Structures are given as structure tokens and as C-alpha cells.
mmCIF file of C-alpha atoms in Angstrom:
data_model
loop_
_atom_site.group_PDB
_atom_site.id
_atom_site.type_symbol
_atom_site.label_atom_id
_atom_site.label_comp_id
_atom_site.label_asym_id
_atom_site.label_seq_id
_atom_site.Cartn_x
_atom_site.Cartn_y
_atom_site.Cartn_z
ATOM 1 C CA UNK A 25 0.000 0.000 0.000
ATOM 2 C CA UNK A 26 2.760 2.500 0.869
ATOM 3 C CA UNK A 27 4.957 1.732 -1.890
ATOM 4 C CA UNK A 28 1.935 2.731 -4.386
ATOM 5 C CA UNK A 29 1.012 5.130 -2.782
ATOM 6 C CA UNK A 30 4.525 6.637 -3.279
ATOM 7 C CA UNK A 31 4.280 5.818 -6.809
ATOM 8 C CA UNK A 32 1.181 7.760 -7.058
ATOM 9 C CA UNK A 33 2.705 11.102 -5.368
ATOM 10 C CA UNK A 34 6.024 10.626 -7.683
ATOM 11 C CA UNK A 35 3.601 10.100 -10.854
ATOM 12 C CA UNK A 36 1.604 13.376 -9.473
ATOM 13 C CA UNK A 37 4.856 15.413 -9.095
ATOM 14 C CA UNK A 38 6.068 14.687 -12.286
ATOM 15 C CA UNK A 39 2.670 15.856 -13.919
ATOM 16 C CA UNK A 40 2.743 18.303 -11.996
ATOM 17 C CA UNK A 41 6.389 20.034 -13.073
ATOM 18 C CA UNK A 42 5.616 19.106 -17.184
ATOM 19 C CA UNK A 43 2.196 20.930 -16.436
ATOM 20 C CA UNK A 44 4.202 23.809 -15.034
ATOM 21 C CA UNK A 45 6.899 23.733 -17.108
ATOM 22 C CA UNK A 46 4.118 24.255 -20.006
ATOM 23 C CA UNK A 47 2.316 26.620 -18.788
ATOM 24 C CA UNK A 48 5.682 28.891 -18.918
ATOM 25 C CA UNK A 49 5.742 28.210 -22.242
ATOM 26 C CA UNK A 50 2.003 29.255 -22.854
ATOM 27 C CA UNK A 51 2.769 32.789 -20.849
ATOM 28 C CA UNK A 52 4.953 33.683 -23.848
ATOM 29 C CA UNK A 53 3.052 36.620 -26.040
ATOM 30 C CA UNK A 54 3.758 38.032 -29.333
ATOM 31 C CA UNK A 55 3.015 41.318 -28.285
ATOM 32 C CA UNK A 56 4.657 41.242 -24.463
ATOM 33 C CA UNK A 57 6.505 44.727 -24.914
ATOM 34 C CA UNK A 58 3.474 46.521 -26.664
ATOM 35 C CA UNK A 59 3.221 48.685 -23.643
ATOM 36 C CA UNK A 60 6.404 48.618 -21.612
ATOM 37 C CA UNK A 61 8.754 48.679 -24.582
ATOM 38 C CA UNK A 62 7.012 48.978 -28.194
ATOM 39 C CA UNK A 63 10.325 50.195 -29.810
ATOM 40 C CA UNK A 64 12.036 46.676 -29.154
ATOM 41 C CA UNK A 65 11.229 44.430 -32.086
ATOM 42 C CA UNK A 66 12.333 47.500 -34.065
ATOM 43 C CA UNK A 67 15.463 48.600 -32.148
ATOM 44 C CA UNK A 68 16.746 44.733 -32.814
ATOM 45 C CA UNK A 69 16.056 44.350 -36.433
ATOM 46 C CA UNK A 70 17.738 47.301 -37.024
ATOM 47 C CA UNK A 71 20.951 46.647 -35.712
ATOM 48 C CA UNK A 72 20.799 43.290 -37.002
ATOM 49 C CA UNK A 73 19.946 44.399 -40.603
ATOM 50 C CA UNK A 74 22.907 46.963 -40.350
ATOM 51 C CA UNK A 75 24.985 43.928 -39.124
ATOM 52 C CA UNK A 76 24.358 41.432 -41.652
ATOM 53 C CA UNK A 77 25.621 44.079 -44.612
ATOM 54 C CA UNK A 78 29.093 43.839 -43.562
ATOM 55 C CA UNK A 79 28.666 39.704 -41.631
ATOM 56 C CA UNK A 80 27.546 37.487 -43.984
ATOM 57 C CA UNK A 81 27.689 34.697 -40.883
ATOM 58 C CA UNK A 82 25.673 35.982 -38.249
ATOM 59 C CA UNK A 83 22.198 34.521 -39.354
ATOM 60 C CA UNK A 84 24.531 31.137 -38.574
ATOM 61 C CA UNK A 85 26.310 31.941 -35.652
ATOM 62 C CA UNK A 86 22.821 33.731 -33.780
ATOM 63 C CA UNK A 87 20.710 30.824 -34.520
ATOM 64 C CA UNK A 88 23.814 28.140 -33.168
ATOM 65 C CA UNK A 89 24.039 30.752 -30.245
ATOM 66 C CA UNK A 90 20.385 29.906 -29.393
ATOM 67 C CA UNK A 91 20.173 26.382 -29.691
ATOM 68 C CA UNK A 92 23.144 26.147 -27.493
ATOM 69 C CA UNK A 93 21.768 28.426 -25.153
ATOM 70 C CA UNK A 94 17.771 26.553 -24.753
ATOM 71 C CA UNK A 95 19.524 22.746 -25.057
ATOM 72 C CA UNK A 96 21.191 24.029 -21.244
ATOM 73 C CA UNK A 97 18.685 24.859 -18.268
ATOM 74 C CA UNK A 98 16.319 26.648 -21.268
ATOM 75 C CA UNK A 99 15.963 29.209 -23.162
ATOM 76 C CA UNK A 100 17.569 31.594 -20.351
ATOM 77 C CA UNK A 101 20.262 33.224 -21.694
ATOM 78 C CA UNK A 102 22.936 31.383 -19.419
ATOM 79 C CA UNK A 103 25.035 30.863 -22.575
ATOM 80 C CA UNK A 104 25.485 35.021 -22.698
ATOM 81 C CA UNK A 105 26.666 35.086 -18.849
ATOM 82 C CA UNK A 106 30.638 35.872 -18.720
ATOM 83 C CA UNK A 107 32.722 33.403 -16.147
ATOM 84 C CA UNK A 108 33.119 34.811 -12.804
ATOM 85 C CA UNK A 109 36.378 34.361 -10.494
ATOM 86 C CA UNK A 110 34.680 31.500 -8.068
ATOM 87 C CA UNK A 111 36.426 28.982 -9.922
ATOM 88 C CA UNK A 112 33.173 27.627 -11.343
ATOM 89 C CA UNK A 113 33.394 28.109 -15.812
ATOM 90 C CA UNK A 114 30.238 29.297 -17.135
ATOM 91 C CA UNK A 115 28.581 27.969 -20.578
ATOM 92 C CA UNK A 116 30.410 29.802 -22.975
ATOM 93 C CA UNK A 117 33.624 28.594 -21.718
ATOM 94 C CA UNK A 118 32.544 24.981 -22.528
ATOM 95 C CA UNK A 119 34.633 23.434 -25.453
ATOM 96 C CA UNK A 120 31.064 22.897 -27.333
ATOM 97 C CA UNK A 121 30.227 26.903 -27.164
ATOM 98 C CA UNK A 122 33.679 28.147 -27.301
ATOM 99 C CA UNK A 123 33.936 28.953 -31.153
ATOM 100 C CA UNK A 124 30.567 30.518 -30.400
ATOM 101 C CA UNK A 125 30.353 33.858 -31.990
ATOM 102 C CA UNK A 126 27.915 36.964 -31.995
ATOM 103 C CA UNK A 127 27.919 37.992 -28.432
ATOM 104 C CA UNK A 128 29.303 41.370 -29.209
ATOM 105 C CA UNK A 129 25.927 41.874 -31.608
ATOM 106 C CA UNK A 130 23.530 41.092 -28.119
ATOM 107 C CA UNK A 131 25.741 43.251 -26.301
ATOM 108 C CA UNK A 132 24.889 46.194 -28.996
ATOM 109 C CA UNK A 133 21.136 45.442 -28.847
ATOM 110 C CA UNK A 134 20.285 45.114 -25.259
ATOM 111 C CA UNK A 135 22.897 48.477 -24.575
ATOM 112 C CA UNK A 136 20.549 50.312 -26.961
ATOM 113 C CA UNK A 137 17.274 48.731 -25.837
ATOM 114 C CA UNK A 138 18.265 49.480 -22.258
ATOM 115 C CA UNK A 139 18.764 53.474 -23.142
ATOM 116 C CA UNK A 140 14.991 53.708 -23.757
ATOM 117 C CA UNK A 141 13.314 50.580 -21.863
ATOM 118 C CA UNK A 142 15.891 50.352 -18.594
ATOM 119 C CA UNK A 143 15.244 47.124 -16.846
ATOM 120 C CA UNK A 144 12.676 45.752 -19.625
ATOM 121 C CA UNK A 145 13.667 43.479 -22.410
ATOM 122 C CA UNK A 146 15.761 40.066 -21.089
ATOM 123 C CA UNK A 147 18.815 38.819 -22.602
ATOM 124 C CA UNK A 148 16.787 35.747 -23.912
ATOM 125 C CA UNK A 149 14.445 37.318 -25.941
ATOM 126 C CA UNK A 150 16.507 39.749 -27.169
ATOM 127 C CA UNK A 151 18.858 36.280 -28.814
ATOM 128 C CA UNK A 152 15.520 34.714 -29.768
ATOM 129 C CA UNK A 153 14.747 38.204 -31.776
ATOM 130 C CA UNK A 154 18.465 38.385 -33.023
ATOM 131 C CA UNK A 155 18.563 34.804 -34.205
ATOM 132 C CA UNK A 156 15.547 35.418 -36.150
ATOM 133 C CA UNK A 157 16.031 38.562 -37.560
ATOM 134 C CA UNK A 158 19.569 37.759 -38.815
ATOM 135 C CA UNK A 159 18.568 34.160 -40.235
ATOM 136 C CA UNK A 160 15.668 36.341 -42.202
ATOM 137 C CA UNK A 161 17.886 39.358 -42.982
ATOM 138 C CA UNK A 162 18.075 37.814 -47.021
ATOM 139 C CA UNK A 163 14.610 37.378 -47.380
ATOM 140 C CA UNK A 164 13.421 41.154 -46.141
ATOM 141 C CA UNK A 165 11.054 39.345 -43.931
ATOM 142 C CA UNK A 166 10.732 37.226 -41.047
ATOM 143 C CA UNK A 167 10.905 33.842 -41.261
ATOM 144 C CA UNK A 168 8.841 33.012 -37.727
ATOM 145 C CA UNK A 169 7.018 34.732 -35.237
ATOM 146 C CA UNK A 170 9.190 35.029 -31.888
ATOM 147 C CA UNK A 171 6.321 34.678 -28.937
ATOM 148 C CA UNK A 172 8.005 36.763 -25.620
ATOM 149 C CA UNK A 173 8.334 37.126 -22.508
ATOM 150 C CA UNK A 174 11.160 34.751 -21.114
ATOM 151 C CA UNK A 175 13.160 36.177 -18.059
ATOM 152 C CA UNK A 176 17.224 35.506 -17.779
ATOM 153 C CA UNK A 177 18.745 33.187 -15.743
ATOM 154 C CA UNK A 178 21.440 33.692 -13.024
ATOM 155 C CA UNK A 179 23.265 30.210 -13.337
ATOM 156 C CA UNK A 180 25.662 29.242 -16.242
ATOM 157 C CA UNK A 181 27.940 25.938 -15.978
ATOM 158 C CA UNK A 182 30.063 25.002 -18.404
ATOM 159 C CA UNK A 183 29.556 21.426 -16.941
ATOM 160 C CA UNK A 184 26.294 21.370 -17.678
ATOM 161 C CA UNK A 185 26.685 21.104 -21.240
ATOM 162 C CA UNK A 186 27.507 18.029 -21.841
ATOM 163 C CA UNK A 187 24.403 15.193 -22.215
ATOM 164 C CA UNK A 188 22.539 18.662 -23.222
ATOM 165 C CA UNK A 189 24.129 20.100 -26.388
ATOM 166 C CA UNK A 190 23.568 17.867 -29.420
ATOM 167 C CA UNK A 191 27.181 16.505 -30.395
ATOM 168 C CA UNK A 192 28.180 16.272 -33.746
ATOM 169 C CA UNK A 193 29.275 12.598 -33.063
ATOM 170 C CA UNK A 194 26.291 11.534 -31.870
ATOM 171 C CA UNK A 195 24.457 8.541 -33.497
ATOM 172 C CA UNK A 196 20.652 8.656 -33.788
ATOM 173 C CA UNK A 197 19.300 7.098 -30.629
ATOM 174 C CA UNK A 198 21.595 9.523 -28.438
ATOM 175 C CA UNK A 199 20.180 12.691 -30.782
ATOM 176 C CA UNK A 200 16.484 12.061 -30.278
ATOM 177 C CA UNK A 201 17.247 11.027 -26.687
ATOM 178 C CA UNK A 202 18.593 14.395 -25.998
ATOM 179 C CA UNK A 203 15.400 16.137 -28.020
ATOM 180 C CA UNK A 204 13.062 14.447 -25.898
ATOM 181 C CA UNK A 205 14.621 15.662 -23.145
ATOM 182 C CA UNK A 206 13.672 18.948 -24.267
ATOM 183 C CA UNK A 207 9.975 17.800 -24.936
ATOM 184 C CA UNK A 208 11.270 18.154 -29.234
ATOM 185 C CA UNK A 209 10.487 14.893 -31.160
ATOM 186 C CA UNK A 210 12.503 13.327 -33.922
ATOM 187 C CA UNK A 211 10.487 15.615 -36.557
ATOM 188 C CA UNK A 212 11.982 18.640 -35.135
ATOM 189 C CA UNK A 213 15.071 16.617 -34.133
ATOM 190 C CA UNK A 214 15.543 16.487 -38.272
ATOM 191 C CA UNK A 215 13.762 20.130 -39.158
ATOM 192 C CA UNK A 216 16.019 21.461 -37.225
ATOM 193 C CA UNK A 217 18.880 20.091 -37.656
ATOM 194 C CA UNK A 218 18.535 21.721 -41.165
ATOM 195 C CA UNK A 219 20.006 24.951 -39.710
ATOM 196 C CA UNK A 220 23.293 23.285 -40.425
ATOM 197 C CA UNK A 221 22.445 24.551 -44.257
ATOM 198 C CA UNK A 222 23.942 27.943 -43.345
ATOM 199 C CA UNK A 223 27.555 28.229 -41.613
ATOM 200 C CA UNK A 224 30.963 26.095 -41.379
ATOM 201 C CA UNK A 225 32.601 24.045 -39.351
ATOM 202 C CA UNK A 226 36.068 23.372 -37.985
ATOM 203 C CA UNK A 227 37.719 19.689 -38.733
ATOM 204 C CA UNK A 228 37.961 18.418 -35.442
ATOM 205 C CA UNK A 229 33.986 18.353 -35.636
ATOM 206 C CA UNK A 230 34.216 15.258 -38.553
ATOM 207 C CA UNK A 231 37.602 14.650 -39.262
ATOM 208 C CA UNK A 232 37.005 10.930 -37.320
ATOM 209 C CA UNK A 233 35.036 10.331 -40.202
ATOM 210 C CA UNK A 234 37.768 10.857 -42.549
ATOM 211 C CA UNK A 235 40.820 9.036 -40.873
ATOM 212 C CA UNK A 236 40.702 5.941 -39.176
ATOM 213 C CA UNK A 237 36.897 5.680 -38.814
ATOM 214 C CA UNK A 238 36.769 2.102 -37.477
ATOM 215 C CA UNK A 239 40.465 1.716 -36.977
ATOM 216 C CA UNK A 240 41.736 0.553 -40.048
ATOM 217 C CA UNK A 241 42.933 3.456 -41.328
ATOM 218 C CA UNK A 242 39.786 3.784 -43.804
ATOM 219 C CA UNK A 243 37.389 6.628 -44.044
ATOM 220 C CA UNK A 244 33.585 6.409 -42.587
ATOM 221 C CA UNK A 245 31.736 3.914 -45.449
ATOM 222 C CA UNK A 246 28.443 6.210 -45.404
ATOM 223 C CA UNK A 247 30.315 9.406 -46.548
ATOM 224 C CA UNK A 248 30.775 9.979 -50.221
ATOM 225 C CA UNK A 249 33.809 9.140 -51.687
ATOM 226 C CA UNK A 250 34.695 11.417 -53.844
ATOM 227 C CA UNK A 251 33.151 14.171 -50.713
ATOM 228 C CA UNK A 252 35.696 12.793 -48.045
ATOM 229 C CA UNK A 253 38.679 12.914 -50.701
ATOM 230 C CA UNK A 254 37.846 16.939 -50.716
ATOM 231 C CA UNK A 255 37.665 16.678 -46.780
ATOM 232 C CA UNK A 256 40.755 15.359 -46.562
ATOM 233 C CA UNK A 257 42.409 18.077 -48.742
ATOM 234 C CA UNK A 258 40.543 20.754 -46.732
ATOM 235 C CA UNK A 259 41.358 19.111 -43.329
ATOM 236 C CA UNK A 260 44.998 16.626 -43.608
ATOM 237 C CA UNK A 261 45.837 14.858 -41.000
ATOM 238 C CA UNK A 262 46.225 16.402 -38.188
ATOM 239 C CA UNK A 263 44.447 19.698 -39.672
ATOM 240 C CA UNK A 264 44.935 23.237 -38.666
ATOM 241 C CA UNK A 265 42.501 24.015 -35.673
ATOM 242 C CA UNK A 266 41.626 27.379 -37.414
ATOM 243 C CA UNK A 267 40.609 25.799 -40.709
ATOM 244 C CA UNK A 268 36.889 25.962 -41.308
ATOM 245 C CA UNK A 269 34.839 23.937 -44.038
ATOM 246 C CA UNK A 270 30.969 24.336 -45.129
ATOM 247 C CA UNK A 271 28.473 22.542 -43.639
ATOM 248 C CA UNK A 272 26.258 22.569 -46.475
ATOM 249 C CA UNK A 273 28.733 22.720 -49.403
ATOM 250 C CA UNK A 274 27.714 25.305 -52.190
ATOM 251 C CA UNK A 275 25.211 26.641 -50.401
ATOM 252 C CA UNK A 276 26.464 27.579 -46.753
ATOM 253 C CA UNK A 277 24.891 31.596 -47.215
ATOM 254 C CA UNK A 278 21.392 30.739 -48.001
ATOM 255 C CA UNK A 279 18.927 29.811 -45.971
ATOM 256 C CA UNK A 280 16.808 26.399 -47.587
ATOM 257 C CA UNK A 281 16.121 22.847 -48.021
ATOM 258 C CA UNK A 282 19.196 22.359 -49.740
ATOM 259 C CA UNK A 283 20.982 20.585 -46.682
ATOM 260 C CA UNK A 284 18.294 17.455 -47.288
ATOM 261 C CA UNK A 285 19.849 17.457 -50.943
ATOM 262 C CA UNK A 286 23.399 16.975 -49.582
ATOM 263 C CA UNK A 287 22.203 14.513 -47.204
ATOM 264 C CA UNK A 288 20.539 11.901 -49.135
ATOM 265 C CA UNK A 289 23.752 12.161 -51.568
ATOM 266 C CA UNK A 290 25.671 10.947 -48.576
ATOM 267 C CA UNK A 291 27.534 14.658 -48.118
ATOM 268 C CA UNK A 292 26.087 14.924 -44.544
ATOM 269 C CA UNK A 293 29.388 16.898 -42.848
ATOM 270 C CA UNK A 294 29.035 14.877 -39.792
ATOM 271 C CA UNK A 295 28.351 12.068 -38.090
ATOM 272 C CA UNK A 296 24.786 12.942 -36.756
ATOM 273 C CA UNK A 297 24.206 14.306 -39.750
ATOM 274 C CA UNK A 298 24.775 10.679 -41.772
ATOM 275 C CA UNK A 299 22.553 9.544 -38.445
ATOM 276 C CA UNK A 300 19.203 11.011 -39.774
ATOM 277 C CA UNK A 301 19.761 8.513 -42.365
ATOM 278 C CA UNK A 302 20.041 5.432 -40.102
ATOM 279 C CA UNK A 303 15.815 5.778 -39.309
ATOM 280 C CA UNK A 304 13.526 4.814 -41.393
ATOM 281 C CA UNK A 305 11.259 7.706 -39.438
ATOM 282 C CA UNK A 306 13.555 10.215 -39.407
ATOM 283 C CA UNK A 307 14.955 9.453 -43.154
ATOM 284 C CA UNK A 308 11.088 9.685 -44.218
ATOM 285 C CA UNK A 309 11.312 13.288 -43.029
ATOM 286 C CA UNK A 310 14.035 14.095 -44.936
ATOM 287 C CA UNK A 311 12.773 12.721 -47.693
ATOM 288 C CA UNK A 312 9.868 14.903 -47.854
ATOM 289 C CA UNK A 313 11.277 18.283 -46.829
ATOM 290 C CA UNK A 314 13.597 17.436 -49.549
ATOM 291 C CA UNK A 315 10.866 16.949 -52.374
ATOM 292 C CA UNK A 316 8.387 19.564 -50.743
ATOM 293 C CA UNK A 317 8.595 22.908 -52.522
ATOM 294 C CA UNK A 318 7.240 25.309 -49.312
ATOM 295 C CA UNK A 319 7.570 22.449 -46.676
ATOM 296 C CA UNK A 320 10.680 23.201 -45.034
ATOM 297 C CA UNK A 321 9.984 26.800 -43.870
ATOM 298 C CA UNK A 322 7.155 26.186 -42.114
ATOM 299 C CA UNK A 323 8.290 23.670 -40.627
ATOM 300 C CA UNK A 324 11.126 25.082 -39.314
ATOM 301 C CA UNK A 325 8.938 28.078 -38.293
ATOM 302 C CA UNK A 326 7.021 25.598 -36.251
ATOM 303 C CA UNK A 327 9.731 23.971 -34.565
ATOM 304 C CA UNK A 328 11.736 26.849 -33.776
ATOM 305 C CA UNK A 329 8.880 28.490 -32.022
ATOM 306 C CA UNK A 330 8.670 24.900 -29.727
ATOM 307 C CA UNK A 331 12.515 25.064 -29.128
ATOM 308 C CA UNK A 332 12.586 29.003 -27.780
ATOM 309 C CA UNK A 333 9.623 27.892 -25.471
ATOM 310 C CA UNK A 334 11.757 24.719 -23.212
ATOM 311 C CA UNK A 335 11.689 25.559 -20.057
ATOM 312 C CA UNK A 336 11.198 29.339 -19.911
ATOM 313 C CA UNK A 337 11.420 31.414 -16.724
ATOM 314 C CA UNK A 338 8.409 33.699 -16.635
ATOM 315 C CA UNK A 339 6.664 35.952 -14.307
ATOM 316 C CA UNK A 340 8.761 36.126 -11.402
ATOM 317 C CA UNK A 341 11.192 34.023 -11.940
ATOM 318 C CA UNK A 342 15.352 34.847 -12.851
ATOM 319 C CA UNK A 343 15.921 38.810 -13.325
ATOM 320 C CA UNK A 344 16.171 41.212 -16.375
ATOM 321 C CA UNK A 345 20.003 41.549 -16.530
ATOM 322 C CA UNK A 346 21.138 45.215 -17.254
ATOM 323 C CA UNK A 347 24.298 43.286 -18.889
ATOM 324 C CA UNK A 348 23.665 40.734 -20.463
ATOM 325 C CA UNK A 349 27.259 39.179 -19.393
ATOM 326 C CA UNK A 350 26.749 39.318 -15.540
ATOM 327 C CA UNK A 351 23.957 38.634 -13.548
ATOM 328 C CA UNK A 352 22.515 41.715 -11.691
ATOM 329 C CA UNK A 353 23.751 42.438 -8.214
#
């Protein structure tokens, strides 16, 4: 009797923190700073379109700022917080978020947000905004509606990255494990994963695949041939840390469905990007936002707008930084 009775309490508790941890989510609003700060959707796409004439990258390295920043304690904006001398590294200093780039843009947006709504807008909506805005800066309109709202955290651990960021070595049970940790299935687990059409990578993030893949020397038998030969030349053996290669190869600037193309040819740059591949579920999905003319964009829309909502602080909860770096005294 006691033991299911303690069940029962566990099983309520647990219904208890999803139904919470939704109804954050649902407290997000489209128009949250139509009163206390109208000028902020504006103020950010501004500075953003300014940025993008002379940064070709930043819709890329906004976006990978944001995933990194939800897939650890939520869409907070921990990943923005500077490390502070108690010994403890905070989540930019991890080795996932360390070739992160684009904090220098936030900084620039919430310094001239703050000069007419002090104590407003939070560091985490102003990178959801941000990401948007410079991932739509091509197409002279935006690409999804950012709901708002979220609050900014006051912890960031660099050891709390790891189980939470996707890896790039992952294989395909360990991806969709870690999106349904975040309450994302494998549909956005493979919509989103098509961000990787825009930006690079360095060659420690695949170069297993091209040397030694099973230990025999040989190169990974699901990458093109003729692909990894280029690989190689881009990234020998060992390769320079500061050498960069495109994810999606010809098409690493523009925003589209052309990452599914390079996928089913077997160009996938790494390994859990061959891994979509290895489901017949998740290769179905590819399939079709391959083939599907308008498909893709909506569906990204979709399940970007269910990735900035995981496990928001609303209301009361965390702060509005002043600086988006440190936490407020």
C-alpha cells in the first residue's frame, strides 16, 4: 500500500512540473513589450539588418548561439553570462560553445534597448529576436514569429553542457534522446537540424570520419567518396585548428532545403548528420522536406517556435540583466 502510494505522489509530481513547465511556455506573447517597450522588435532588427551588410555569418552563428543556449537549463540566456572568479566556468567557456560567436551583436542590442526601456527586455528574448532577424535578414522578412516574454537566468555551468548540447558525433538514438529531453520529437530533431544549411565548421567536428573511422585506417563507409577525398584536402591529417569547411557545401549563405539534398547524396558533414539517415522515421522526413517545394519553412517556423519555449522562466522568476554578461547584483 505505501509503496503505491509513493508511486502515485512521484507520478503526481512529475505531472505536476511538465504541467508547469508548459504553462511557462504558454505565458509567452507576441506582443509582451506593446506597452512597456514597443520600440524593441524595431530597435533589434535594425541593428541586425545593419549587421548582416558587412557579416555574412551571423544569421549562422545567432541561430547556433540559441540552440546552445535553450539545449542548457532553457531558453535563459545562461550561454550570454561571462565566467566569474569563483572557480566555477560558465557555458560559454565549454569546449562545445567556445567557437561561439555573436555575443558582441547582443551586447549592442540590449545596450541600446536598455537606453529607452531600462530594466525591460531580457537577454533571452533579445537572442531569440536576433537569431531570427539575422537568419531572415536575405529574405526582407521574417521567417517566424518570436512569442516573448522569457526572463534571464542567473546560473551558467560550463559542466552542464555536456548530455545537453547535441554533439556532432552523436548517433541517432543519443540525438532524439537528448530532443526528448527537451519535450522536441525526432520531426523537429531532423527540421532542425537543417540549420546546419547555413555556416561552417572546424575539422575536429568530422575529421574521425575521414581518418581511421573504425580503426583501419579507412574513411567512414556512409560518406561519399569522392566528398571525403575533398575533406581530406581541406582538413589533412592532423588539420589546422583554425581551418573551417561548409556545412552545407555550395550553399552555406542561403537559408533552404538544400541541406536534405546533400544529405541523401551521402555529403552529410558529420556524423549525426549521416545519423538522420540510419531511421527509417527520421529518413522519411528528410525525404519529404527534400521533395516539398514550401515544406521546409514552415516547418522550421514551427519547430523553432517549440525550441525558444523549453523551459522558460516567466513571471517572477530569474531577473532582467542590465548586462547581459553578468547577472545583476
Amino acid at each position: 500500500m505505501r509503496v503505491g502510494y509513493t508511486i502515485f505522489i512521484l507520478f503526481v509530481s512529475l505531472s505536476l512540473l511538465g504541467f508547469l513547465n508548459g504553462c511557462n511556455a504558454h505565458r509567452l506573447r507576441y506582443n509582451f513589450y506593446k506597452v512597456t517597450c514597443p520600440q524593441a522588435n524595431q530597435i533589434v532588427k535594425r541593428i541586425i539588418t545593419n549587421e548582416t551588410r558587412t557579416n555574412l555569418a551571423l544569421g549562422a552563428q545567432l541561430i547556433r548561439m540559441q540552440f546552445h543556449d535553450c539545449f542548457v537549463r532553457g531558453c535563459d540566456g545562461s550561454v550570454l553570462l561571462d565566467t566569474v572568479n569563483n572557480g566555477s566556468k560558465a557555458e560559454k567557456d565549454a569546449i562545445p560553445n567556445r567557437s561561439l560567436k555573436g555575443f558582441d551583436v547582443i551586447d549592442d542590442i540590449k545596450n541600446a534597448i536598455e537606453k529607452v526601456c531600462p530594466n525591460v527586455v531580457s537577454c533571452a528574448d533579445i537572442l531569440a529576436l536576433a537569431a531570427r532577424d539575422a537568419v531572415s535578414a536575405p529574405f526582407k522578412r521574417r521567417l517566424w514569429n518570436v512569442a516573448l516574454g522569457r526572463r534571464d537566468g542567473r546560473i551558467s555551468l560550463a559542466s552542464e553542457t555536456n548530455g545537453n548540447i547535441p554533439s556532432p558525433f552523436a548517433d541517432f538514438t543519443s540525438l532524439l534522446q537528448t530532443f526528448n529531453n527537451k519535450t522536441l520529437d525526432v520531426n523537429d530533431l531532423v527540421v532542425l537540424s537543417g540549420a546546419h544549411t547555413i555556416g561552417v565548421a572546424h575539422c575536429g567536428t568530422f575529421s574521425r570520419r575521414l581518418y581511421n573511422f573504425t580503426g583501419k585506417g579507412d574513411a567512414d563507409p556512409t560518406l561519399d567518396p569522392t566528398y571525403a577525398d575533398f575533406l581530406r584536402k581541406q582538413c589533412p591529417n592532423p588539420a589546422n585548428p583554425k581551418t573551417i569547411v561548409e556545412m552545407d557545401p555550395g550553399s552555406s549563405r542561403s537559408f533552404d532545403k538544400h541541406y536534405y539534398h546533400i544529405l541523401r547524396q551521402n555529403k552529410g558533414l558529420f556524423i549525426s548528420d549521416a545519423a538522420l539517415l540510419t531511421n527509417k522515421e527520421s529518413e522519411s522526413i528528410v525525404i519529404r522536406l527534400q521533395r516539398s517545394r514550401g515544406l521546409f519553412f514552415a516547418a522550421f517556423a514551427r519547430s523553432m517556435r517549440k525550441m525558444a519555449a523549453i523551459d522558460v522562466l516567466t513571471g517572477k522568476d530569474g531577473e532582467i540583466r542590465r548586462n547581459c554578461r553578468v547577472v545583476n547584483p
